[in-house]
Coordinates of N, CA and C in Angstrom, one line a residue:
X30 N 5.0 -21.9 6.3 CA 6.0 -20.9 6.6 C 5.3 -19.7 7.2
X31 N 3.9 -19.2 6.3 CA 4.0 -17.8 6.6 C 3.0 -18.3 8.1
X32 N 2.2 -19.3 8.6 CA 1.7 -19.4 9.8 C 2.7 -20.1 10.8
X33 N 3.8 -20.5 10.5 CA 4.6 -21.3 11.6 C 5.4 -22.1 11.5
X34 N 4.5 -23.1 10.6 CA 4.6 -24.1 10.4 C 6.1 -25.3 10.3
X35 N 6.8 -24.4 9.3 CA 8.0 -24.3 9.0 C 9.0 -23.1 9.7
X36 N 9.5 -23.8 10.1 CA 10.5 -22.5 11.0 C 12.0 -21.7 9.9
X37 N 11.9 -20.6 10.4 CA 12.8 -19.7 9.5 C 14.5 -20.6 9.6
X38 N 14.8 -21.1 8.3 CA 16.1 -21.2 8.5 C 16.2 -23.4 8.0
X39 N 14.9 -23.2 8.2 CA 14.7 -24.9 7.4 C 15.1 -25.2 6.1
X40 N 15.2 -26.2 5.7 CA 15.8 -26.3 4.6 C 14.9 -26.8 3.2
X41 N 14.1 -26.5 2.0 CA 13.1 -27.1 1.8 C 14.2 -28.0 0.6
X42 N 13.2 -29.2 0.7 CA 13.9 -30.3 -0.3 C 12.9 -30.0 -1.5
X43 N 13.0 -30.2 -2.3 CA 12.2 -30.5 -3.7 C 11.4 -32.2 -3.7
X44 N 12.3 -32.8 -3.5 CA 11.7 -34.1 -3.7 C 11.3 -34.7 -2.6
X45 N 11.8 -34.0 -1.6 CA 10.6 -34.3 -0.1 C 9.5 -33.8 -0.5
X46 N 9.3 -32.6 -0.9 CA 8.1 -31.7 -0.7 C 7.1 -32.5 -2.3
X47 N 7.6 -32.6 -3.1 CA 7.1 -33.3 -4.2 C 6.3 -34.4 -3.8
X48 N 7.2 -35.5 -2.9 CA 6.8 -36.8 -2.1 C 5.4 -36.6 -1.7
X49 N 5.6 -35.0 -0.5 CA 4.7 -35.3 0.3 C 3.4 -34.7 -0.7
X50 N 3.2 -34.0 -1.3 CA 2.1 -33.4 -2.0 C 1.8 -34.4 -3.4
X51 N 2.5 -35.9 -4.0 CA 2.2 -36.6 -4.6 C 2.2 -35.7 -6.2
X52 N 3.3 -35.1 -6.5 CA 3.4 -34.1 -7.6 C 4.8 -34.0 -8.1
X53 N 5.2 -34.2 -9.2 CA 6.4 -33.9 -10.1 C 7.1 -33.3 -9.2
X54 N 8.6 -32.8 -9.0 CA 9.7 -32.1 -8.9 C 9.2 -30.4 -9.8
X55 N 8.6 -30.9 -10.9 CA 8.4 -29.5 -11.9 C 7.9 -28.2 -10.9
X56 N 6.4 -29.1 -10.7 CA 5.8 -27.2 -10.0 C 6.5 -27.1 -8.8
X57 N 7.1 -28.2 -7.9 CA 7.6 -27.9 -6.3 C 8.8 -26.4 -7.2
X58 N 9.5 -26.8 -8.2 CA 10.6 -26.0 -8.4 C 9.6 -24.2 -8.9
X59 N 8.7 -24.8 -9.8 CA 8.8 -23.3 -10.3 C 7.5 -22.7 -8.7
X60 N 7.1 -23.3 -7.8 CA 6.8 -22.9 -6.1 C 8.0 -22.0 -5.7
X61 N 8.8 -23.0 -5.5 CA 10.0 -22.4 -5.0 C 10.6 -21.0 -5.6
X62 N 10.7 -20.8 -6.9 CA 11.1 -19.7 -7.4 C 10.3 -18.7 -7.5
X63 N 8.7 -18.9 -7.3 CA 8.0 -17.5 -7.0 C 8.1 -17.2 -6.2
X64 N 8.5 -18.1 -4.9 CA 8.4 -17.6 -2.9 C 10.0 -16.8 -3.2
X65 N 11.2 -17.4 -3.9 CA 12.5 -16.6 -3.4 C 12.0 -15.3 -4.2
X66 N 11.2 -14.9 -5.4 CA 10.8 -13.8 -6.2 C 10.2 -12.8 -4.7
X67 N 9.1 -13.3 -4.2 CA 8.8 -12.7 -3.2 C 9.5 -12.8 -1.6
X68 N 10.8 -13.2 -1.4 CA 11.6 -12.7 -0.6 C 11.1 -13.8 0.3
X69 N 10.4 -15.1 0.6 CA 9.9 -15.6 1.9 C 11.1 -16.7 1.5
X70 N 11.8 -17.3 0.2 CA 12.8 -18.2 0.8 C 14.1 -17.5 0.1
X71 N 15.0 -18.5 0.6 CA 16.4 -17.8 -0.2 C 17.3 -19.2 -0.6
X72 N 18.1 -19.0 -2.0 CA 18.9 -19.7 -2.6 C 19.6 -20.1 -1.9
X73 N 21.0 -20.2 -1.4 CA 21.8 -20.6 -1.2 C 23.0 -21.4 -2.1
X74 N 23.4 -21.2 -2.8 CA 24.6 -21.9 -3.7 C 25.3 -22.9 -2.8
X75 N 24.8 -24.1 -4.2 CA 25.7 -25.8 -3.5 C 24.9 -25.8 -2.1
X76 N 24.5 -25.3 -1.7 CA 23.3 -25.4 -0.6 C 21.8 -26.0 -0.6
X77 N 20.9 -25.3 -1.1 CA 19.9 -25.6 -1.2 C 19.0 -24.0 -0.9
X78 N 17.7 -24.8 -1.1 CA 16.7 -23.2 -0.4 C 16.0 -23.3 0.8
X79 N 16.2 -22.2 1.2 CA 16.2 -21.9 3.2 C 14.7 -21.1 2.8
X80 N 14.2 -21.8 4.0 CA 12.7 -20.6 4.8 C 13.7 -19.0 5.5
X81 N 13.8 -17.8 4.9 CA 14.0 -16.7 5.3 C 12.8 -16.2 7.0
X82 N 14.1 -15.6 7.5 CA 13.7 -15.2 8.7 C 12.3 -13.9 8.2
X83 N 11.7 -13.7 9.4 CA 11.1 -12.3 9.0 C 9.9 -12.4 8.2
X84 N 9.2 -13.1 7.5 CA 8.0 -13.8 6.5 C 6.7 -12.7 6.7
X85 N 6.7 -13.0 8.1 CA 5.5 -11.8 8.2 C 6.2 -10.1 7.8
X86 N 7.2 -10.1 8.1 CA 7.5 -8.4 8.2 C 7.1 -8.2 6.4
X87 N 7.8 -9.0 5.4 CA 7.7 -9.0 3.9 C 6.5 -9.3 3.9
X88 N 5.6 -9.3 4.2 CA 4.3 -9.2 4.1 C 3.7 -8.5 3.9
X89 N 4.2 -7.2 5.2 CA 3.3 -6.0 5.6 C 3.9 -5.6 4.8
X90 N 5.2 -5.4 4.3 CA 6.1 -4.4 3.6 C 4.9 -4.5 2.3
X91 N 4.9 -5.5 2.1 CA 4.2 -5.8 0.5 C 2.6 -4.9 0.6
X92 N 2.2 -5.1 1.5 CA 1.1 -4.1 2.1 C 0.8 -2.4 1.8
X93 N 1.8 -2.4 2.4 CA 2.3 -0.8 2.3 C 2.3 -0.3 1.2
X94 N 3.4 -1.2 0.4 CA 3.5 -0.5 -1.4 C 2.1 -1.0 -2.2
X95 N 1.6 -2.0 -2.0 CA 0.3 -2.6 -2.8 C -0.7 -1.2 -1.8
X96 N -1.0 -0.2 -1.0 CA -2.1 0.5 -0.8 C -1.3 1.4 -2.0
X97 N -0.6 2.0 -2.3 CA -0.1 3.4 -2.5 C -0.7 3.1 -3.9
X98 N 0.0 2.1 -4.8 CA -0.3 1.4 -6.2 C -1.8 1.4 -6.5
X99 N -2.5 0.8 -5.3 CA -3.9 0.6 -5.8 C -4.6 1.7 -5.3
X100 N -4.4 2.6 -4.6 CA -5.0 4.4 -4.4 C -4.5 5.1 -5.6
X101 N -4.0 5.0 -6.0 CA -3.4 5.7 -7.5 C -4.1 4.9 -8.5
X102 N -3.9 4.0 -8.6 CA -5.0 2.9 -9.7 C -6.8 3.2 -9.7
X103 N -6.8 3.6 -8.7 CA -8.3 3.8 -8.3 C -8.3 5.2 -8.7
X104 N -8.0 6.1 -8.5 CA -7.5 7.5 -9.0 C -7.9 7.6 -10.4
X105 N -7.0 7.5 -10.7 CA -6.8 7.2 -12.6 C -7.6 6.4 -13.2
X106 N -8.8 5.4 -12.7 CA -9.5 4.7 -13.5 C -11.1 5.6 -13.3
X107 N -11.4 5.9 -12.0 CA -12.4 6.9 -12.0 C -12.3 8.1 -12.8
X108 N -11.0 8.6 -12.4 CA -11.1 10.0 -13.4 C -11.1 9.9 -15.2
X109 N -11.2 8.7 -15.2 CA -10.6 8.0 -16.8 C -12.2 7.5 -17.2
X110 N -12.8 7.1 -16.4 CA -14.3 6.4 -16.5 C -14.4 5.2 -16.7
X111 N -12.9 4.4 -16.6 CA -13.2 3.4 -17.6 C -12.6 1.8 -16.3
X112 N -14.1 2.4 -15.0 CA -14.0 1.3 -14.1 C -14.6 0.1 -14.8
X113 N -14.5 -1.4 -14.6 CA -15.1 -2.3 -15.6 C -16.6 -2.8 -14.1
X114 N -17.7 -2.2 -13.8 CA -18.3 -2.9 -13.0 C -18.5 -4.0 -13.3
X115 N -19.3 -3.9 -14.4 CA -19.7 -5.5 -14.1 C -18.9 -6.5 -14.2
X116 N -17.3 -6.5 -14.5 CA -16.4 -7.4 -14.0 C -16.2 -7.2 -12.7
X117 N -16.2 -6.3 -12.0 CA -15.8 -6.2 -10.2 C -17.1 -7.1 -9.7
X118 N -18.4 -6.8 -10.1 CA -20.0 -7.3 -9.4 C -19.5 -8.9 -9.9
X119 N -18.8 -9.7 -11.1 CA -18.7 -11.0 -11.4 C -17.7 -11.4 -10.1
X120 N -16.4 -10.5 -10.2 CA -15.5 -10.9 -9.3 C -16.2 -11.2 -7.4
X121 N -17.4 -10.6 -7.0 CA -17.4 -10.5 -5.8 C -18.6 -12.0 -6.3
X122 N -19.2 -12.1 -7.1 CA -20.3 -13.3 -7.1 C -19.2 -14.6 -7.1
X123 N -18.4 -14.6 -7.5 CA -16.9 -15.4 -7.6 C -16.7 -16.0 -6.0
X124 N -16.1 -14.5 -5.1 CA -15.9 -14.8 -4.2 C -17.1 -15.3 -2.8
X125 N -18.4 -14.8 -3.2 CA -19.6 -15.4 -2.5 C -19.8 -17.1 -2.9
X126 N -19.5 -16.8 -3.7 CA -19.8 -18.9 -4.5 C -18.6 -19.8 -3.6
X127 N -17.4 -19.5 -3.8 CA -16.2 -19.3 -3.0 C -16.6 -19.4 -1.9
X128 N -17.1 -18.6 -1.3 CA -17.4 -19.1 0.6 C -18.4 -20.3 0.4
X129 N -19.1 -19.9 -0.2 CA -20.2 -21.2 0.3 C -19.6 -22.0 0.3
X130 N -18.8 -22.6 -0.5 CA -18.2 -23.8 -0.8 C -16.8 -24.5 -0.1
X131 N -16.5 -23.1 0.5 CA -15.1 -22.8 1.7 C -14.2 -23.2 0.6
X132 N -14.0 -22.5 -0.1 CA -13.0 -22.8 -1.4 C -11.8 -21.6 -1.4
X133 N -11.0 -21.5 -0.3 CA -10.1 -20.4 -0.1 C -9.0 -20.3 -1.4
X134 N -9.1 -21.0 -2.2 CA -8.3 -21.1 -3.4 C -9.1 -20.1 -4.5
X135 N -10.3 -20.3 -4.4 CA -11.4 -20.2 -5.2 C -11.8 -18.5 -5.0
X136 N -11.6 -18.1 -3.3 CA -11.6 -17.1 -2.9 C -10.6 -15.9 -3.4
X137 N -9.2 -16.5 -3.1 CA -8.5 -15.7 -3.4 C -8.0 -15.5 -5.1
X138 N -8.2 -16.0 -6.2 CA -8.5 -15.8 -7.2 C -9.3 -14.9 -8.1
X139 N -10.8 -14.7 -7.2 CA -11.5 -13.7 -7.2 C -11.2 -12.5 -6.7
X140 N -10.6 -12.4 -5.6 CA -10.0 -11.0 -4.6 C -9.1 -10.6 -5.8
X141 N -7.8 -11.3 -6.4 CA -7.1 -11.1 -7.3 C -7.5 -10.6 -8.7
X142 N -8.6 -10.9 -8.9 CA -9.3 -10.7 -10.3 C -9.7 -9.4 -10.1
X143 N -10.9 -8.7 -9.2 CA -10.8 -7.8 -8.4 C -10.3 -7.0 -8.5
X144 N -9.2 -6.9 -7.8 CA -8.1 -5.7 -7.8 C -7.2 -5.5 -9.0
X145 N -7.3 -6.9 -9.7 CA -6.5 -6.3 -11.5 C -7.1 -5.5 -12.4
X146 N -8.6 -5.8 -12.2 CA -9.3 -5.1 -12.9 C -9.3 -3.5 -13.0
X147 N -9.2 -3.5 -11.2 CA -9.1 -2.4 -11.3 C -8.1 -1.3 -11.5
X148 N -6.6 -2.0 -11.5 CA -4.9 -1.7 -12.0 C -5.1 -1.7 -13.1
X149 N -6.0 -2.6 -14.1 CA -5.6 -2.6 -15.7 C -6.9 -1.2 -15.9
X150 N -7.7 -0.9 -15.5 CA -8.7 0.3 -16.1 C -7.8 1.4 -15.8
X151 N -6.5 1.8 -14.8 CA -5.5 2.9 -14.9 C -4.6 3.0 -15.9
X152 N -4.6 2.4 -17.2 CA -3.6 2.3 -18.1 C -2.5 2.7 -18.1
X153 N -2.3 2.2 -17.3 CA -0.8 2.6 -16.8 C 0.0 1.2 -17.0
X154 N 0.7 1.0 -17.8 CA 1.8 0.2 -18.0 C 2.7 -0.4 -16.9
X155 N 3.2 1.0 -16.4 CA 4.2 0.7 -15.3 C 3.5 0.5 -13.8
X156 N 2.8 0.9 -14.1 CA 2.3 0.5 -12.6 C 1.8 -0.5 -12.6
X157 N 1.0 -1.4 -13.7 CA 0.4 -2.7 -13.3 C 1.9 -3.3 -13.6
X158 N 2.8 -3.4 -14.3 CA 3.9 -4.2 -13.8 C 4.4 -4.2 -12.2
X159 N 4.6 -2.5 -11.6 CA 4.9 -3.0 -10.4 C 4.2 -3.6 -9.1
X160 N 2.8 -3.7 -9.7 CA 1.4 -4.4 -9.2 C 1.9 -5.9 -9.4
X161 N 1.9 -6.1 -10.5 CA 2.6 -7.5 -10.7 C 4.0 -8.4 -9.9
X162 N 4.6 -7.1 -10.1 CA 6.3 -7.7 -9.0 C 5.7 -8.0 -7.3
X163 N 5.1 -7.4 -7.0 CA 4.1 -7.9 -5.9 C 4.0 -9.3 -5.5
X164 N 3.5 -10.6 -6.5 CA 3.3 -11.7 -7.0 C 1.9 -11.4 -5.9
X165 N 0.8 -11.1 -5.7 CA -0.3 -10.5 -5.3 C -0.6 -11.9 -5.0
X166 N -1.0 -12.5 -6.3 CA -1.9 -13.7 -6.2 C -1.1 -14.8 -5.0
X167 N 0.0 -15.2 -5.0 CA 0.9 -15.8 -3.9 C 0.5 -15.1 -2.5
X168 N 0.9 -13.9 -2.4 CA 0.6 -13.4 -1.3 C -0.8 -13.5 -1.0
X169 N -1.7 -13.1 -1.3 CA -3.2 -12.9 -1.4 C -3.4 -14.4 -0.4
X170 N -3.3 -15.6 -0.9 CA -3.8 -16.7 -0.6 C -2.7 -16.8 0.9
X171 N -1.5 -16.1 0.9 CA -0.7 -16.4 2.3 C -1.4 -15.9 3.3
X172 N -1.9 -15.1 3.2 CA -2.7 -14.5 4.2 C -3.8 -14.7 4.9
X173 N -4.7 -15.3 3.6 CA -5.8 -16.1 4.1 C -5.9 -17.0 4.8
X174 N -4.0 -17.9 4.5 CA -4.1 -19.3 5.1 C -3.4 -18.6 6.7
X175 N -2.5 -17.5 6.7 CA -1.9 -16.9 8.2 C -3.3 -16.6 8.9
X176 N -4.0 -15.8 8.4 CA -5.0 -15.1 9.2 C -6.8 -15.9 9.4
X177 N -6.5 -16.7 8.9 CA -7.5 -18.0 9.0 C -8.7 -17.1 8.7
X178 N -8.7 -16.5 7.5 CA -10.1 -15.4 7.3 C -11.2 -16.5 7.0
X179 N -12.5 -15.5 7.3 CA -13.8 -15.9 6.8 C -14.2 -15.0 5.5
X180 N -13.9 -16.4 5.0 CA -14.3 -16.1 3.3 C -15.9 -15.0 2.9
X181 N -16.8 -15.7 3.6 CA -17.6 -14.5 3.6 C -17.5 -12.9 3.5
X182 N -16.2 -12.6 4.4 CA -16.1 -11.4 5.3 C -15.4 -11.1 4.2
X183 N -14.6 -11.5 3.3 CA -13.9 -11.1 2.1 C -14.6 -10.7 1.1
X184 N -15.9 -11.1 0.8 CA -16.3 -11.1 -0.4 C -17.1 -9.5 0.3
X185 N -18.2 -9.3 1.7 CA -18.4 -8.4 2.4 C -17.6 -7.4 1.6
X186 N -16.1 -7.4 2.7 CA -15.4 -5.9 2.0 C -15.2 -5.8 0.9
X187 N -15.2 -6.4 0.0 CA -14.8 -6.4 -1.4 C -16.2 -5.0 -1.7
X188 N -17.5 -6.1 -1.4 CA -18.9 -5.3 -1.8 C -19.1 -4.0 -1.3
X189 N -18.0 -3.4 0.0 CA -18.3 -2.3 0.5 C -17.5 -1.5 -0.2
X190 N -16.6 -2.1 -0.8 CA -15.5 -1.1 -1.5 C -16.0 -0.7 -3.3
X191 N -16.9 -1.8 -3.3 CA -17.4 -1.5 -4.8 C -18.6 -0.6 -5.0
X192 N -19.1 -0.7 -3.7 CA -20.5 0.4 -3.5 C -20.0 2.3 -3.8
X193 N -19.0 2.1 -3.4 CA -18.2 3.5 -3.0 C -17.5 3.7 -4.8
X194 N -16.7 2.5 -4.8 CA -16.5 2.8 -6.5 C -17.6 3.3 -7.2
X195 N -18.8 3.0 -7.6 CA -20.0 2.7 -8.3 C -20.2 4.3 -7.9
X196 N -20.7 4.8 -6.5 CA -20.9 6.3 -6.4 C -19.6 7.2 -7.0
X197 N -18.9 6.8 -7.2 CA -18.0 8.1 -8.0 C -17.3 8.8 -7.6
X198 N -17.2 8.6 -5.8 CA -16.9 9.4 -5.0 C -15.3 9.5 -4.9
X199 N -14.2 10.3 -5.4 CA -13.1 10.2 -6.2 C -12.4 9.9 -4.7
X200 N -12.6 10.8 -3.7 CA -11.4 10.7 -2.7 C -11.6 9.8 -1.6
X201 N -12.7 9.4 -1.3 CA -13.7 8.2 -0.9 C -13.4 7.0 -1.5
X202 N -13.3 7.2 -2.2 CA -12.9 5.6 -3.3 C -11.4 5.3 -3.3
X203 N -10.4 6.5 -3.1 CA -9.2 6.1 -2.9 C -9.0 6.0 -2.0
X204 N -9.2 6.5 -0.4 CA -9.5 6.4 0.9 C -9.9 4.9 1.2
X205 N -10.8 4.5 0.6 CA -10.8 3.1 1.0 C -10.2 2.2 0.1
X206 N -9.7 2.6 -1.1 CA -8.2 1.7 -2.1 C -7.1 1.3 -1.1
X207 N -7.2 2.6 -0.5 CA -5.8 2.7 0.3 C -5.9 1.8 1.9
X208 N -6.7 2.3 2.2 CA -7.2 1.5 3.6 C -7.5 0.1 3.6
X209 N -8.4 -0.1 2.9 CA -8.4 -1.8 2.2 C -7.1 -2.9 2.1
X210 N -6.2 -2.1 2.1 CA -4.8 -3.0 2.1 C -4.0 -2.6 3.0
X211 N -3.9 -1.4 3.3 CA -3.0 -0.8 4.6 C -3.0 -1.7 6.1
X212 N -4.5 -2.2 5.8 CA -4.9 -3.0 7.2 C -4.6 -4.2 7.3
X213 N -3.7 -4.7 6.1 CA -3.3 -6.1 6.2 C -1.2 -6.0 6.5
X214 N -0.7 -4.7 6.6 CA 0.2 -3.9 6.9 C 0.6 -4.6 8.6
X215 N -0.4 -5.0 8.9 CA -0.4 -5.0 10.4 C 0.4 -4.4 11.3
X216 N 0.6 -3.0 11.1 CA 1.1 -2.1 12.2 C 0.1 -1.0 12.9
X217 N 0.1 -0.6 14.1 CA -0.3 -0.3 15.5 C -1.0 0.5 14.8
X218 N -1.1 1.4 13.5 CA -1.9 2.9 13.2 C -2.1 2.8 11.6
X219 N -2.9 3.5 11.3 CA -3.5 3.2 9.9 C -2.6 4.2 8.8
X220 N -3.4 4.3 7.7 CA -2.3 5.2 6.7 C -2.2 6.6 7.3
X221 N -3.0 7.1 8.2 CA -3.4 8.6 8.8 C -2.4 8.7 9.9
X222 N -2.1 7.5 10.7 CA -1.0 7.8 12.0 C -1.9 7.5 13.1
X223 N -3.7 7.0 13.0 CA -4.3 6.8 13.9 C -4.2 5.8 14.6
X224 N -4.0 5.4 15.8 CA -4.1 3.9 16.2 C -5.4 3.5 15.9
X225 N -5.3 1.8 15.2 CA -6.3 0.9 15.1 C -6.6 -0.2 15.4
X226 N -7.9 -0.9 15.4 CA -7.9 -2.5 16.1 C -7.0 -2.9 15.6
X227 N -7.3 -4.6 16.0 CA -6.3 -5.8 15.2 C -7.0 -6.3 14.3
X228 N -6.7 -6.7 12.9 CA -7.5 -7.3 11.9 C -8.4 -7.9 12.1
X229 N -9.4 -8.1 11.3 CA -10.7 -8.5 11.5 C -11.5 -9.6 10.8
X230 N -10.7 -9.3 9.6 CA -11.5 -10.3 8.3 C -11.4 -9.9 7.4
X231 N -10.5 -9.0 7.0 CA -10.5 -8.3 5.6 C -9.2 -9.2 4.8
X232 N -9.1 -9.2 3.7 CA -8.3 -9.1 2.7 C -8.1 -8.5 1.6
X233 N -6.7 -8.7 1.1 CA -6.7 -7.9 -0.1 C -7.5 -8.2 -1.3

């Protein structure tokens, strides 16, 4: 869906898709109810579930609100003290192991561990729930497979964003919280209004 593949307005069967991936009806169903959670399919009553137009636009959208969430999460865990490094330094050895092995499953898991870590050190209740409505980990891996990333290059920004965490640098550290995901937003100008390249290799 989110590379093409499936065109907006297709119809997904459960027990075709079960067939083809050699797997119960069970997970194709609870698949299906995390994509209509995150907006890429839709119900239909006595119908069935449709690929929704638009896949990429819900993407960026999801972009936009995941920088604001994780610039404020990064905020509140520095000024709190209670960043967890040496879980971020495990999470990025995660996603280096991960490349070597071209394990984009393995990748995005790590990226996800990553950035929880660093929503749950803002004790904030409500915000890692709306971190959560996100469904991050779903999206995370859609991206990877749209934008055909180099796993390496993932685990890279990850290490450039934890260098800056580690220095303490409060507005610096949310500057690139914010930026770090803004750029998978994919529109023409960054969170400042600047025009910017076209993606590169980064993920969330």
């Amino acid at each position: 869906m989110v590379d093409g593949g499936i065109e907006p307005g297709t119809r997904l069967v459960e027990t075709a898709i079960a067939a083809d991936y050699g797997t119960s009806q069970a997970p194709v169903r609870e698949a299906l109810r995390a994509l209509e959670a995150m907006r890429m399919v839709e119900v239909r009553p006595r119908r069935g579930t449709f690929v929704r137009p638009f896949i990429q636009q819900t993407l960026r959208e999801s972009y936009v609100v995941r920088a604001a969430l994780e610039e404020t999460a990064t905020r509140l865990a520095i000024l709190s003290g209670s960043l967890p490094l040496d879980a971020l330094h495990a999470d990025i050895d995660a996603m280096r192991a991960a490349a070597e092995s071209d394990d984009a499953d393995a990748s995005s898991a790590a990226s996800v561990a990553f950035h929880r870590h660093i929503v749950e050190a803002a004790h904030n209740g409500l915000l890692l729930h709306s971190w959560e409505a996100l469904q991050i980990g779903i999206r995370t891996s859609a991206t990877i497979v749209a934008a055909d990333l180099d796993l390496g290059a993932i685990a890279d920004e990850h290490q450039e964003l934890l260098v800056v965490l580690e220095r303490g640098d409060l507005e610096e550290a949310c500057e690139r919280a914010r930026d770090h995901q803004w750029h998978y937003a994919d529109l023409p100008h960054d969170a400042r209004g600047r025009a910017k390249d076209s993606p590169s290799g980064r993920v969330g």
